[in-house]
Amino acid sequence: MRVTIISALLLCIYCGSFGAAFSATVTPHRAFYEMQLGNADQTSNVQAVKGRSAFTLGRDCSGWQSNEDYVIEFEGREGNTNRIISRFESWESDSGDMYSFEISEESSFQTKKDFNGHANVTSEAGNAFFSIADDAPMKLPADTYFPMRHLNAIIDGAEKGKTMLAASVFTGADPDDALLATNTVIGSWKI
């Protein structure tokens, strides 16, 4: 769920003004979101969802920092309510070769999780390390993107007239969910 929200928020980043020549700039910003479930099938276990998210994207001297805090409540068919409270922080170098993250998450149906990690990629390969995994590092493909580098690749692709970008994106999460295979369709702006 966290990865989906982060991906959606990153794709909503304001991309400068577009004139005769395409020029995009990712702008540091803060955004607040309200979440709710539209319609639920009467036989579904989840009948209502509501939540709030606060997302911040900022710059430091050598990279990008992002923070997201959210709470989501799920109301079940039997009237029971479950809640997830999460805090996610990340930093990515301007060169797109280093990434670090911290996660704190608790819910009414799982034990509290607090962990962090970092990753790096080179032209040959990459590695990711997790504080909750004592064994060998996760191997990353050489073409792995971190979120800001991925966003910039989408913008650059649009500028060059590309319509598709397939990429491995490392977002930082539980080791089983940290590396995503993505396909991004790049459309044209409608004014």
Short mmCIF file of N, CA, C and O in Angstrom, two decimals, residues 37-48 75 77:
data_model
loop_
_atom_site.label_atom_id
_atom_site.label_comp_id
_atom_site.label_asym_id
_atom_site.label_seq_id
_atom_site.Cartn_x
_atom_site.Cartn_y
_atom_site.Cartn_z
N LEU A 37 -12.76 5.20 0.17
CA LEU A 37 -13.24 4.19 -0.76
C LEU A 37 -14.50 4.70 -1.42
O LEU A 37 -15.39 5.22 -0.75
N GLY A 38 -14.57 4.58 -2.74
CA GLY A 38 -15.77 5.01 -3.47
C GLY A 38 -16.93 4.08 -3.15
O GLY A 38 -17.64 4.25 -2.16
N ASN A 39 -17.12 3.07 -3.94
CA ASN A 39 -18.19 2.10 -3.73
C ASN A 39 -17.59 0.75 -3.39
O ASN A 39 -16.59 0.34 -3.96
N ALA A 40 -18.25 0.06 -2.47
CA ALA A 40 -17.80 -1.28 -2.09
C ALA A 40 -18.89 -2.28 -2.40
O ALA A 40 -20.08 -2.01 -2.20
N ASP A 41 -18.49 -3.41 -2.90
CA ASP A 41 -19.42 -4.52 -3.11
C ASP A 41 -19.91 -4.97 -1.73
O ASP A 41 -19.12 -5.10 -0.80
N GLN A 42 -21.20 -5.21 -1.60
CA GLN A 42 -21.78 -5.59 -0.30
C GLN A 42 -21.17 -6.87 0.27
O GLN A 42 -21.21 -7.09 1.47
N THR A 43 -20.61 -7.73 -0.59
CA THR A 43 -20.02 -8.98 -0.11
C THR A 43 -18.54 -8.84 0.23
O THR A 43 -17.92 -9.77 0.73
N SER A 44 -17.96 -7.66 -0.03
CA SER A 44 -16.54 -7.44 0.25
C SER A 44 -16.28 -7.39 1.75
O SER A 44 -17.11 -6.92 2.53
N ASN A 45 -15.12 -7.88 2.16
CA ASN A 45 -14.74 -7.80 3.58
C ASN A 45 -14.50 -6.37 4.01
O ASN A 45 -14.69 -6.02 5.17
N VAL A 46 -14.05 -5.49 3.10
CA VAL A 46 -13.82 -4.08 3.41
C VAL A 46 -14.99 -3.27 2.86
O VAL A 46 -15.28 -3.30 1.67
N GLN A 47 -15.67 -2.54 3.73
CA GLN A 47 -16.83 -1.76 3.33
C GLN A 47 -16.56 -0.26 3.28
O GLN A 47 -17.28 0.46 2.60
N ALA A 48 -15.56 0.20 4.00
CA ALA A 48 -15.24 1.63 3.99
C ALA A 48 -13.74 1.81 4.26
O ALA A 48 -13.14 1.03 4.99
N GLU A 75 -12.84 -0.24 7.45
CA GLU A 75 -14.00 -0.73 8.19
C GLU A 75 -14.50 -2.00 7.52
O GLU A 75 -14.78 -2.02 6.32
N ARG A 77 -16.93 -5.60 7.07
CA ARG A 77 -18.34 -5.93 6.92
C ARG A 77 -19.00 -6.19 8.27
O ARG A 77 -20.17 -5.90 8.48
#
